[in-house]
Coordinates of C-alpha atoms in Angstrom, one line a residue:
Chain A
X264 CA -11.7 16.1 14.0
X265 CA -9.6 16.9 11.0
X266 CA -6.4 18.7 10.1
X267 CA -7.7 22.0 8.8
X268 CA -4.4 23.7 8.1
X269 CA -0.8 22.8 7.5
X270 CA 2.1 25.2 7.6
X271 CA 5.6 24.0 6.9
X272 CA 9.1 25.6 6.8
X273 CA 12.1 23.9 5.3
X274 CA 10.3 20.5 5.1
X275 CA 11.8 18.5 2.2
X276 CA 11.1 20.5 -0.9
X277 CA 8.8 23.0 0.7
X278 CA 10.8 26.0 1.9
X279 CA 7.5 27.6 3.0
X280 CA 4.0 26.3 2.7
X281 CA 0.6 27.2 4.1
X282 CA -2.4 25.3 2.9
X283 CA -5.9 24.7 4.3
X284 CA -7.2 21.2 4.2
X285 CA -10.8 19.7 4.1
X286 CA -12.4 16.3 4.8
X287 CA -11.2 15.2 1.4
X288 CA -8.2 16.9 0.0
X289 CA -6.7 16.1 -3.4
X290 CA -3.1 17.0 -4.0
X291 CA -2.1 17.5 -7.6
X292 CA 1.2 18.6 -9.2
X293 CA 3.8 17.6 -11.7
X294 CA 6.2 14.7 -11.1
X295 CA 8.7 15.4 -8.3
X296 CA 6.8 18.4 -7.1
X297 CA 6.5 16.9 -3.6
X298 CA 3.1 15.3 -3.4
X299 CA 4.5 12.3 -1.4
X300 CA 6.7 14.6 0.7
X301 CA 3.6 16.5 1.7
X302 CA 1.9 13.2 2.9
X303 CA 5.1 12.4 4.6
X304 CA 4.6 15.2 7.2
X305 CA 1.6 13.3 8.6
X306 CA 3.5 10.1 8.7
X307 CA 6.3 11.9 10.4
X308 CA 4.0 13.1 13.1
X309 CA 2.6 9.6 13.4
X310 CA 6.2 8.2 13.8
X311 CA 6.9 10.6 16.6
X312 CA 3.8 9.5 18.5
X313 CA 4.2 5.7 18.0
X314 CA 4.2 3.9 21.4
X315 CA 6.8 1.4 20.2
X316 CA 9.9 2.4 18.4
X317 CA 8.7 6.0 17.9
X318 CA 10.0 9.4 18.9
X319 CA 11.5 12.4 17.1
X320 CA 15.0 11.0 16.8
X321 CA 13.9 7.7 15.3
X322 CA 11.5 9.5 12.9
X323 CA 14.3 11.7 11.6
X324 CA 16.8 8.8 11.4
X325 CA 14.2 6.7 9.4
X326 CA 14.3 9.5 6.9
X327 CA 18.1 9.3 6.6
X328 CA 18.8 12.2 8.9
X329 CA 18.0 15.9 8.9
X330 CA 20.1 16.7 5.9
X331 CA 17.7 14.6 3.7
X332 CA 14.7 15.9 5.4
X333 CA 15.5 19.6 5.4
X334 CA 14.8 21.7 2.3
X335 CA 17.9 22.2 0.2
X336 CA 16.9 25.8 -0.2
X337 CA 17.3 26.4 3.6
X338 CA 20.4 28.5 3.9
X339 CA 20.4 31.1 6.6
X340 CA 17.5 29.7 8.6
X341 CA 18.0 26.0 8.9
X342 CA 15.1 25.2 11.3
X343 CA 12.5 22.7 10.2
X344 CA 9.1 23.8 11.3
X345 CA 5.8 21.9 11.2
X346 CA 2.6 23.6 12.3
X347 CA -0.8 21.9 12.1
X348 CA -4.2 23.0 13.2
X349 CA -7.0 20.6 14.0
X350 CA -10.7 21.6 13.8
X351 CA -14.0 19.9 14.2
X352 CA -15.1 21.2 10.7
X353 CA -13.2 22.7 7.8
X354 CA -13.2 26.5 7.9
X355 CA -13.9 26.6 11.6
X356 CA -11.6 27.8 14.5
X357 CA -9.0 25.2 15.5
X358 CA -9.5 23.2 18.6
X359 CA -5.9 22.1 18.7
X360 CA -2.7 23.6 17.2
X361 CA 0.7 21.9 17.4
X362 CA 4.0 23.5 16.3
X363 CA 7.3 21.6 16.3
X364 CA 10.6 23.1 15.2
X365 CA 14.0 21.4 15.3
X366 CA 17.5 21.7 13.9
X367 CA 21.0 20.4 14.5
X368 CA 22.7 21.9 17.6
X369 CA 25.5 23.4 15.4
X370 CA 28.4 22.0 17.4
X371 CA 29.9 18.8 18.8
X372 CA 27.8 15.7 18.1
X373 CA 25.3 17.7 16.0
X374 CA 22.4 16.3 18.0
X375 CA 19.0 17.3 16.7
X376 CA 17.5 19.7 19.2
X377 CA 14.0 21.0 19.5
X378 CA 13.9 24.8 18.9
X379 CA 10.3 25.1 19.8
X380 CA 7.3 22.9 20.7
X381 CA 4.0 24.5 21.3
X382 CA 0.5 23.3 21.8
X383 CA -2.6 25.5 21.8
X384 CA -6.0 24.3 23.0
X385 CA -8.8 26.6 21.8
X386 CA -6.4 29.4 21.3
X387 CA -4.8 29.0 24.7
X388 CA -1.1 28.1 24.9
X389 CA -0.9 24.9 27.0
X390 CA 2.7 23.9 26.2
X391 CA 5.6 26.3 25.4
X392 CA 9.0 24.8 25.1
X393 CA 11.9 25.3 25.5
X394 CA 11.1 26.1 29.2
X395 CA 13.3 26.6 32.2
X396 CA 13.8 22.9 32.7
X397 CA 14.9 22.5 29.1
X398 CA 17.4 25.2 29.4
X399 CA 18.9 23.6 32.5
X400 CA 19.1 20.2 30.8
X401 CA 19.7 20.4 27.0
X402 CA 19.3 16.7 26.6
X403 CA 15.6 17.1 27.2
X404 CA 15.4 18.9 23.9
X405 CA 16.1 15.7 22.0
X406 CA 12.6 14.5 22.8
X407 CA 9.2 16.0 22.1
X408 CA 6.6 16.3 24.8
X409 CA 4.2 14.7 22.3
X410 CA 6.0 11.4 22.4
X411 CA 6.1 11.2 26.2
X412 CA 3.1 9.9 28.1
X413 CA 4.0 11.8 31.2
X414 CA 4.4 15.1 29.3
X415 CA 1.5 14.9 27.0
X416 CA -1.3 14.4 29.6
X417 CA -3.0 17.6 28.7
X418 CA -3.0 17.0 25.0
X419 CA -3.1 13.2 24.7
X420 CA -6.0 13.6 22.2
X421 CA -3.6 15.3 19.8
X422 CA -1.0 12.5 20.1
X423 CA -3.7 9.9 19.6
X424 CA -4.9 11.6 16.5
X425 CA -1.5 11.7 14.9
X426 CA -0.7 8.1 15.9
X427 CA -3.9 6.7 14.3
X428 CA -3.0 8.0 10.8
X429 CA -2.9 5.4 8.2
X430 CA -1.1 5.4 4.8
X431 CA -1.6 3.2 1.8
X432 CA 0.4 2.8 -1.4
X433 CA -0.3 -0.8 -2.2
X434 CA 2.3 -2.4 -4.5
X435 CA 0.5 -5.5 -5.8
X436 CA 3.7 -7.3 -6.7
X437 CA 5.0 -7.2 -3.2
X438 CA 1.8 -8.8 -2.0
X439 CA 1.5 -11.3 -4.8
X440 CA 5.1 -12.5 -4.5
X441 CA 5.3 -12.3 -0.7
X442 CA 6.3 -15.9 -0.3
X443 CA 8.9 -16.0 -3.1
X444 CA 10.7 -12.8 -2.1
X445 CA 10.1 -13.5 1.6
X446 CA 10.2 -9.8 2.0
X447 CA 10.5 -8.2 5.3
X448 CA 7.4 -6.1 5.9
X449 CA 8.4 -2.5 6.4
X450 CA 7.3 -0.9 9.7
X451 CA 3.7 0.3 9.5
X452 CA 3.4 -1.5 6.2
X453 CA 3.1 1.4 3.8
X454 CA 3.1 -0.8 0.7
X455 CA 0.3 -3.1 1.7
X456 CA 2.5 -6.2 2.0
X457 CA 0.9 -7.1 5.3
X458 CA -2.7 -6.5 4.1
X459 CA -3.5 -10.2 4.6
X460 CA -2.2 -10.2 8.1
X461 CA -4.3 -7.1 8.9
X462 CA -7.3 -8.8 7.5
X463 CA -6.5 -12.0 9.5
X464 CA -6.1 -10.0 12.7
X465 CA -9.6 -8.4 12.6
X466 CA -12.5 -10.1 14.3
X467 CA -14.3 -12.6 12.2
X468 CA -17.6 -10.9 12.2
X469 CA -16.1 -7.5 11.3
X470 CA -13.9 -9.2 8.7
X471 CA -16.8 -10.9 7.0
X472 CA -18.9 -7.7 6.9
X473 CA -16.0 -5.8 5.4
X474 CA -15.2 -8.4 2.8
X475 CA -18.9 -8.6 1.9
X476 CA -18.9 -4.9 1.1
X477 CA -15.7 -5.2 -0.9
X478 CA -17.2 -8.1 -2.8
X479 CA -20.2 -6.0 -3.7
X480 CA -18.0 -3.3 -5.1
X481 CA -15.8 -5.7 -7.0
X482 CA -18.9 -7.4 -8.5
X483 CA -19.6 -4.2 -10.3
X484 CA -16.0 -3.2 -11.1
X485 CA -14.4 -6.5 -12.1
X486 CA -16.1 -8.5 -14.9
X487 CA -17.2 -12.0 -13.9
X488 CA -16.1 -11.5 -10.3
X489 CA -18.4 -13.4 -8.1
X490 CA -17.2 -14.2 -4.6
X491 CA -14.5 -13.1 -2.2
X492 CA -13.6 -14.8 1.0
X493 CA -10.9 -15.1 3.6
X494 CA -9.1 -18.4 3.9
X495 CA -6.3 -19.8 6.1
X496 CA -3.9 -22.3 4.5
X497 CA -4.4 -25.6 6.4
X498 CA -0.7 -26.5 6.1
X499 CA 1.2 -23.3 6.6
X500 CA -1.4 -21.4 8.5
X501 CA -0.8 -18.4 6.2
X502 CA -3.8 -16.1 5.6
X503 CA -5.1 -15.8 2.1
X504 CA -7.9 -14.1 0.1
X505 CA -9.7 -16.3 -2.4
X506 CA -12.1 -15.2 -5.1
X507 CA -14.2 -17.1 -7.6
X508 CA -15.1 -15.9 -11.1
X509 CA -18.1 -17.0 -13.1
X510 CA -17.2 -19.2 -16.1
X511 CA -18.2 -22.4 -17.8
X512 CA -17.2 -24.6 -14.9
X513 CA -20.3 -24.9 -12.6
X514 CA -18.1 -24.8 -9.5
X515 CA -15.7 -22.0 -10.5
X516 CA -12.1 -22.6 -9.5
X517 CA -11.0 -20.5 -6.6
X518 CA -8.1 -18.1 -7.1
X519 CA -5.7 -16.9 -4.5
X520 CA -4.5 -13.3 -4.2
X521 CA -1.3 -14.1 -6.1
X522 CA -3.5 -14.7 -9.1
X523 CA -5.6 -11.6 -8.7
X524 CA -5.0 -8.7 -11.1
X525 CA -3.1 -5.7 -9.9
X526 CA -6.2 -3.5 -10.1
X527 CA -8.3 -6.0 -8.1
X528 CA -5.7 -6.1 -5.4
X529 CA -5.4 -2.3 -5.3
X530 CA -9.1 -1.9 -5.0
X531 CA -9.3 -4.5 -2.2
X532 CA -6.6 -2.6 -0.4
X533 CA -8.3 0.7 -0.8
X534 CA -11.7 -0.6 0.3
X535 CA -10.2 -2.4 3.3
X536 CA -8.3 0.7 4.5
X537 CA -11.4 2.9 4.1
X538 CA -13.3 0.6 6.5
X539 CA -10.5 -0.1 8.9
X540 CA -10.6 3.0 11.2
X541 CA -11.9 6.5 11.4
X542 CA -8.6 8.4 11.5
X543 CA -6.7 10.4 8.9
X544 CA -6.1 8.3 5.8
X545 CA -3.4 9.1 3.3
X546 CA -3.8 7.5 -0.2
X547 CA -1.1 7.6 -2.7
X548 CA -2.3 7.7 -6.3
X549 CA -5.4 5.4 -5.9
X550 CA -5.9 5.4 -9.6
X551 CA -3.0 3.2 -10.4
X552 CA -3.7 0.0 -12.4
X553 CA -7.4 0.9 -12.5
X554 CA -9.6 1.3 -15.5
X555 CA -10.7 5.0 -16.2
X556 CA -14.3 4.1 -15.7
X557 CA -13.5 3.0 -12.2
X558 CA -11.2 5.9 -11.5
X559 CA -13.8 8.4 -12.2
X560 CA -15.9 6.9 -9.5
X561 CA -13.2 6.8 -6.8
X562 CA -14.3 10.0 -5.1
X563 CA -17.9 8.7 -4.9
X564 CA -16.7 5.3 -3.8
X565 CA -14.7 6.9 -0.9
X566 CA -17.8 8.8 0.2
X567 CA -20.1 5.8 -0.1
X568 CA -17.9 3.5 2.0
X569 CA -17.4 6.1 4.7
X570 CA -21.1 7.0 4.8
X571 CA -21.9 3.3 5.3
X572 CA -19.3 3.3 8.1
X573 CA -21.0 6.3 9.6
X574 CA -17.6 8.0 9.3
X575 CA -18.4 10.5 6.5
X576 CA -16.4 13.2 8.2
X577 CA -13.2 11.1 8.1
X578 CA -10.3 12.9 6.6
X579 CA -8.8 11.4 3.5
X580 CA -5.8 13.1 1.7
X581 CA -5.2 11.8 -1.8
X582 CA -2.4 12.4 -4.2
X583 CA -3.3 12.0 -7.8
X584 CA -2.2 12.5 -11.4
X585 CA -5.5 11.3 -12.8
X586 CA -7.6 13.5 -15.1
X587 CA -10.5 11.1 -14.8
X588 CA -10.5 11.3 -11.1
X589 CA -10.7 15.1 -11.2
X590 CA -13.6 15.0 -13.7
X591 CA -15.9 14.1 -10.8
X592 CA -17.8 17.1 -9.4
X593 CA -15.4 17.7 -6.6
X594 CA -15.5 20.9 -4.4
X595 CA -12.8 23.0 -5.9
X596 CA -11.5 24.1 -2.6
X597 CA -10.5 20.6 -1.7
X598 CA -7.8 20.5 -4.3
X599 CA -4.3 21.7 -3.5
X600 CA -2.1 22.4 -6.4
X601 CA 1.7 22.1 -6.0
X602 CA 3.8 24.3 -8.2
X603 CA 7.6 23.8 -8.4
X604 CA 9.5 27.0 -8.2
X605 CA 13.2 27.9 -8.1
X606 CA 13.0 28.3 -4.3
X607 CA 11.2 25.1 -3.5
X608 CA 7.6 24.0 -4.2
X609 CA 4.7 26.1 -3.2
X610 CA 1.1 24.9 -2.7
X611 CA -2.1 26.8 -3.4
X612 CA -5.8 26.3 -3.6
X613 CA -7.6 27.3 -6.8
X614 CA -7.9 31.0 -7.3
X615 CA -11.3 32.8 -7.3
X616 CA -11.2 32.8 -11.2
X617 CA -10.5 29.1 -11.2
X618 CA -13.3 28.5 -8.7
X619 CA -15.6 30.6 -10.9
X620 CA -14.7 28.5 -13.9
X621 CA -15.7 25.4 -11.9
X622 CA -18.9 27.1 -10.7
X623 CA -19.9 27.6 -14.3
X624 CA -19.6 23.9 -15.1
X625 CA -16.0 23.1 -15.9
X626 CA -14.5 20.2 -14.1
X627 CA -11.4 20.4 -11.9
X628 CA -9.6 18.4 -14.5
X629 CA -10.3 21.0 -17.2
X630 CA -9.3 23.9 -15.0
X631 CA -6.4 22.7 -12.9
X632 CA -4.8 19.7 -14.6
X633 CA -3.2 21.8 -17.4
X634 CA -1.4 23.8 -14.7
X635 CA 0.3 20.7 -13.4
X636 CA 2.0 20.1 -16.7
X637 CA 5.6 21.0 -16.8
X638 CA 6.1 24.2 -18.8
X639 CA 8.8 22.9 -21.1
X640 CA 7.4 19.4 -21.6
X641 CA 7.1 19.9 -25.4
X642 CA 10.7 20.9 -25.7
X643 CA 12.1 18.1 -23.5
X644 CA 12.6 15.6 -26.3
X645 CA 11.5 12.9 -23.9
X646 CA 12.1 10.2 -26.5
X647 CA 15.0 11.7 -28.4
Chain B
X1196 CA -29.0 -11.8 -39.1
X1197 CA -27.5 -9.3 -36.7
X1198 CA -29.4 -6.1 -36.0
X1199 CA -28.1 -3.0 -37.8
X1200 CA -25.7 -0.9 -35.7
X1201 CA -26.1 2.7 -34.5
X1202 CA -23.5 5.0 -33.0
X1203 CA -24.5 7.4 -30.1
X1204 CA -22.9 10.5 -28.8
X1205 CA -24.1 12.5 -25.8
X1206 CA -22.9 15.9 -24.6
X1207 CA -22.7 14.6 -21.0
X1208 CA -23.5 11.4 -19.1
X1209 CA -27.2 12.2 -18.9
X1210 CA -27.5 13.1 -22.7
X1211 CA -25.7 9.8 -23.5
X1212 CA -28.1 7.8 -21.3
X1213 CA -31.1 9.5 -22.9
X1214 CA -29.7 8.8 -26.4
X1215 CA -29.4 5.2 -25.4
X1216 CA -32.9 5.0 -23.9
X1217 CA -34.4 6.6 -27.0
X1218 CA -32.8 3.9 -29.2
X1219 CA -33.7 1.0 -26.8
X1220 CA -37.3 2.2 -26.4
X1221 CA -37.9 2.8 -30.1
X1222 CA -38.7 -0.9 -30.5
X1223 CA -36.7 -1.1 -33.7
X1224 CA -34.3 -4.0 -34.1
X1225 CA -30.9 -2.4 -33.6
X1226 CA -27.5 -2.8 -31.9
X1227 CA -25.7 0.0 -30.1
X1228 CA -22.2 -0.1 -31.7
X1229 CA -20.8 2.6 -29.3
X1230 CA -22.1 5.2 -26.9
X1231 CA -19.7 8.1 -26.2
X1232 CA -19.9 10.9 -23.7
X1233 CA -18.3 14.0 -25.3
X1234 CA -17.7 15.7 -22.0
X1235 CA -19.0 19.2 -22.6
X1236 CA -20.4 21.5 -25.2
X1237 CA -17.1 22.2 -26.9
X1238 CA -16.0 18.6 -27.5
X1239 CA -19.5 17.7 -28.5
X1240 CA -19.6 20.4 -31.2
X1241 CA -16.2 19.4 -32.3
X1242 CA -17.3 15.9 -33.0
X1243 CA -20.2 16.8 -35.3
X1244 CA -18.2 16.9 -38.6
X1245 CA -16.5 13.6 -37.7
X1246 CA -19.8 11.9 -36.8
X1247 CA -21.3 13.2 -40.1
X1248 CA -18.6 11.3 -42.0
X1249 CA -19.3 8.2 -39.9
X1250 CA -23.0 8.6 -40.7
X1251 CA -22.2 8.9 -44.5
X1252 CA -19.8 5.9 -44.5
X1253 CA -20.4 3.5 -41.7
X1254 CA -23.5 3.6 -39.4
X1255 CA -26.4 5.8 -38.5
X1256 CA -25.5 8.3 -35.8
X1257 CA -27.7 9.8 -33.1
X1258 CA -26.3 12.8 -31.1
X1259 CA -28.0 14.4 -28.1
X1260 CA -27.0 17.7 -26.4
X1261 CA -28.5 20.5 -24.3
X1262 CA -29.9 23.4 -26.2
X1263 CA -28.8 25.6 -23.3
X1264 CA -29.9 29.3 -23.5
X1265 CA -30.2 29.4 -27.3
X1266 CA -33.4 31.3 -28.2
X1267 CA -34.1 29.0 -31.1
X1268 CA -32.8 25.4 -31.3
X1269 CA -33.6 25.1 -35.0
X1270 CA -31.2 28.0 -35.8
X1271 CA -28.6 26.6 -33.5
X1272 CA -28.9 23.2 -35.2
X1273 CA -28.4 24.8 -38.6
X1274 CA -25.3 26.6 -37.3
X1275 CA -23.9 23.4 -35.9
X1276 CA -24.6 21.0 -38.8
X1277 CA -22.1 20.7 -41.6
X1278 CA -23.0 22.0 -45.1
X1279 CA -24.2 18.7 -46.4
X1280 CA -25.5 16.7 -43.4
X1281 CA -26.0 13.0 -43.9
X1282 CA -29.6 11.7 -43.7
X1283 CA -28.3 9.2 -41.3
X1284 CA -27.2 11.7 -38.7
X1285 CA -29.8 12.7 -36.1
X1286 CA -28.7 15.6 -34.0
X1287 CA -31.2 16.4 -31.3
X1288 CA -31.2 19.2 -28.7
X1289 CA -33.1 18.9 -25.4
X1290 CA -34.6 22.3 -25.0
X1291 CA -32.7 24.2 -22.3
X1292 CA -31.4 21.1 -20.6
X1293 CA -31.5 17.3 -20.7
X1294 CA -32.8 17.4 -17.1
X1295 CA -36.1 18.8 -18.6
X1296 CA -36.5 15.6 -20.6
X1297 CA -35.8 13.6 -17.5
X1298 CA -38.4 15.4 -15.4
X1299 CA -41.0 15.4 -18.1
X1300 CA -41.7 11.8 -17.3
X1301 CA -43.7 12.6 -14.1
X1302 CA -44.7 9.0 -13.3
X1303 CA -41.1 7.6 -13.7
X1304 CA -39.4 10.4 -11.8
X1305 CA -41.9 10.3 -9.0
X1306 CA -41.3 6.6 -8.6
X1307 CA -37.6 6.9 -8.8
X1308 CA -37.3 9.8 -6.3
X1309 CA -40.3 8.6 -4.2
X1310 CA -42.1 11.9 -4.3
X1311 CA -45.5 13.1 -5.3
X1312 CA -45.8 13.7 -9.1
X1313 CA -47.8 16.9 -8.3
X1314 CA -44.5 18.5 -7.3
X1315 CA -43.0 18.1 -10.7
X1316 CA -43.0 21.0 -13.2
X1317 CA -45.8 20.8 -15.7
X1318 CA -43.8 22.2 -18.6
X1319 CA -40.1 21.5 -17.8
X1320 CA -38.8 22.8 -21.1
X1321 CA -39.9 26.3 -20.2
X1322 CA -37.7 26.3 -17.0
X1323 CA -34.7 28.5 -17.4
X1324 CA -32.6 26.3 -15.1
X1325 CA -34.0 22.7 -15.1
X1326 CA -31.0 21.3 -13.2
X1327 CA -31.6 23.6 -10.2
X1328 CA -35.3 22.5 -10.2
X1329 CA -34.3 18.9 -10.3
X1330 CA -31.9 19.4 -7.4
X1331 CA -34.6 21.1 -5.4
X1332 CA -36.9 18.1 -6.0
X1333 CA -34.2 15.7 -4.8
X1334 CA -33.7 17.8 -1.7
X1335 CA -37.3 17.1 -0.8
X1336 CA -37.4 13.4 -1.9
X1337 CA -37.7 10.5 0.4
X1338 CA -34.7 8.5 -0.7
X1339 CA -31.9 9.3 1.6
X1340 CA -29.3 7.8 -0.7
X1341 CA -30.2 10.3 -3.4
X1342 CA -30.1 13.2 -1.1
X1343 CA -26.7 12.2 0.2
X1344 CA -25.1 11.5 -3.2
X1345 CA -26.9 13.8 -5.7
X1346 CA -26.8 17.0 -3.8
X1347 CA -23.6 18.9 -3.1
X1348 CA -22.4 18.7 0.6
X1349 CA -23.5 21.3 3.1
X1350 CA -20.4 23.4 2.9
X1351 CA -19.3 22.3 -0.6
X1352 CA -18.9 24.7 -3.5
X1353 CA -19.5 22.0 -6.1
X1354 CA -22.7 22.3 -8.2
X1355 CA -23.9 18.7 -7.8
X1356 CA -23.0 15.8 -5.6
X1357 CA -20.5 13.1 -6.6
X1358 CA -23.3 10.6 -7.4
X1359 CA -25.5 13.0 -9.5
X1360 CA -24.7 11.4 -12.9
X1361 CA -24.7 7.8 -11.7
X1362 CA -28.2 8.1 -10.2
X1363 CA -29.6 10.0 -13.1
X1364 CA -28.2 7.3 -15.5
X1365 CA -29.9 4.6 -13.3
X1366 CA -33.1 6.7 -13.5
X1367 CA -33.1 7.0 -17.3
X1368 CA -32.3 3.3 -17.9
X1369 CA -34.7 1.8 -15.3
X1370 CA -37.6 4.3 -14.8
X1371 CA -37.7 6.8 -17.6
X1372 CA -40.1 6.3 -20.5
X1373 CA -39.8 8.4 -23.6
X1374 CA -43.4 8.2 -24.7
X1375 CA -44.6 9.5 -21.3
X1376 CA -42.0 12.2 -21.2
X1377 CA -42.9 13.3 -24.7
X1378 CA -46.3 14.5 -23.5
X1379 CA -44.6 17.3 -21.6
X1380 CA -41.5 17.9 -23.7
X1381 CA -42.2 19.1 -27.2
X1382 CA -38.5 18.9 -28.3
X1383 CA -38.5 15.3 -27.2
X1384 CA -41.8 14.6 -29.0
X1385 CA -40.1 15.8 -32.2
X1386 CA -37.0 13.7 -31.6
X1387 CA -38.7 10.3 -31.1
X1388 CA -40.1 9.9 -34.7
X1389 CA -36.8 11.3 -36.1
X1390 CA -34.8 8.6 -34.3
X1391 CA -37.3 5.9 -35.2
X1392 CA -36.9 6.9 -38.9
X1393 CA -33.1 6.8 -38.6
X1394 CA -33.2 3.3 -37.2
X1395 CA -35.8 2.2 -39.8
X1396 CA -33.9 3.4 -42.9
X1397 CA -30.4 3.0 -41.4
X1398 CA -28.1 0.1 -41.9
X1399 CA -24.9 -0.3 -43.8
X1400 CA -24.6 1.5 -47.1

């Protein structure tokens, strides 16, 4: 199952958005056009469905309240609305649809109340709030049916789907210096600080198989790389990754993750997350710290790992600034282009002309990347 | 003594791989200084004058591109070359498409794709669209990996799969033999002695 369509109203910098999605979707756009904000919708839905410490109110609070979350262009109509469709295949009729609208109550404590919550299963409306009970007891409108086990019986599948979403934006320095900064790991570990703990928690057999696949990829991508394995510190009990490199010492010295290069760590994180589950995966700029030659193979690498996992249909949404990545022969319809406009950002797929250009052999990088450049960049005097 | 260097430029990944294979298989002592992928017809053409200067001043240069739909590659070459081309610049065009050169080696391609060589086109340079023919062959080949990665997905609009170039590069470097392919590809047969001569008489000025 995949999210085949996303509609938003007043979500962060999108006053209104309607975009179809595919098994792989690449989101491109200038800086501050809202690529991460778009990914955040899926994390928001996940946060609502989390069994521990989840729920609508917490999800909003974690984003510093509704005033930060709502589009600043929302004036008359201040309802935030999220509408997602889930299908078995891209371009096919949705199996599930979920719509959630909310806004402050406009008086008193300014509680955030649900204005609408609807679920459709194969076109049939199975949940339609607010209902009679909601009207009798307004407090009920502070919680979604999606987050409540008793209320979501009929569409548990939907809640499970949202909850399983994973997100990765690995910041190598946080992982390398974990002990020195004794950093608190942020909930759900968006920055990969807890990657080692995740690896440690998996079953040994699975872990070895996954690390072996990662090692095979790294052998090709990282010069002199020879072996990768999991190791637990005998004194502190902390989990570590160790790798050996070929050099003049017959028994190469083992290096710990704190000595790995940024690019190596990001690749390990990416390859691990691809193997970890079969649910929606959000990748933030996977090209960072990587050599261009590797970046151009990222789309194929994602396909390869998923095919080996027998999870080829898994949905992966990727934000990117990389021309190299878009030089790969990607289906033009899997690219969403964000365009900043005075009334908030809009998103669109390539036009028929642009798709025609790609059909005749131009790459997505040739056709679409120039459109993500800010119009006045040459007059900015960036370095003046 | 180190072997004399040569500089290679290909219009795309496959052309660059072929340019490399032609040099490696020539049997002449040489060292590939650099092998660039121009990334399309436009950038390739734009590099010709610069590479001519390189050929005059620094190292011999071999450039390979697709002839595409041009009726006569010789006329096209003349149009592309600068007024006074260096003797050390070999600019070769694969008639119609580089894929034709690839498929011209029946034995190699049959082994690579695990299919019967009888299915391969007898005169690939006459095909109007060699790439489509190659994709059709891959569709029927026994190697699942190639079918999965070289062909576009079922509902995809892309022309080729994400692994198209990678696999063809592997094919050219590990299976393809220029001498065998030259039997069925006249434009390749003409290119081989020209590149051999370039490597023979090349070397620093």
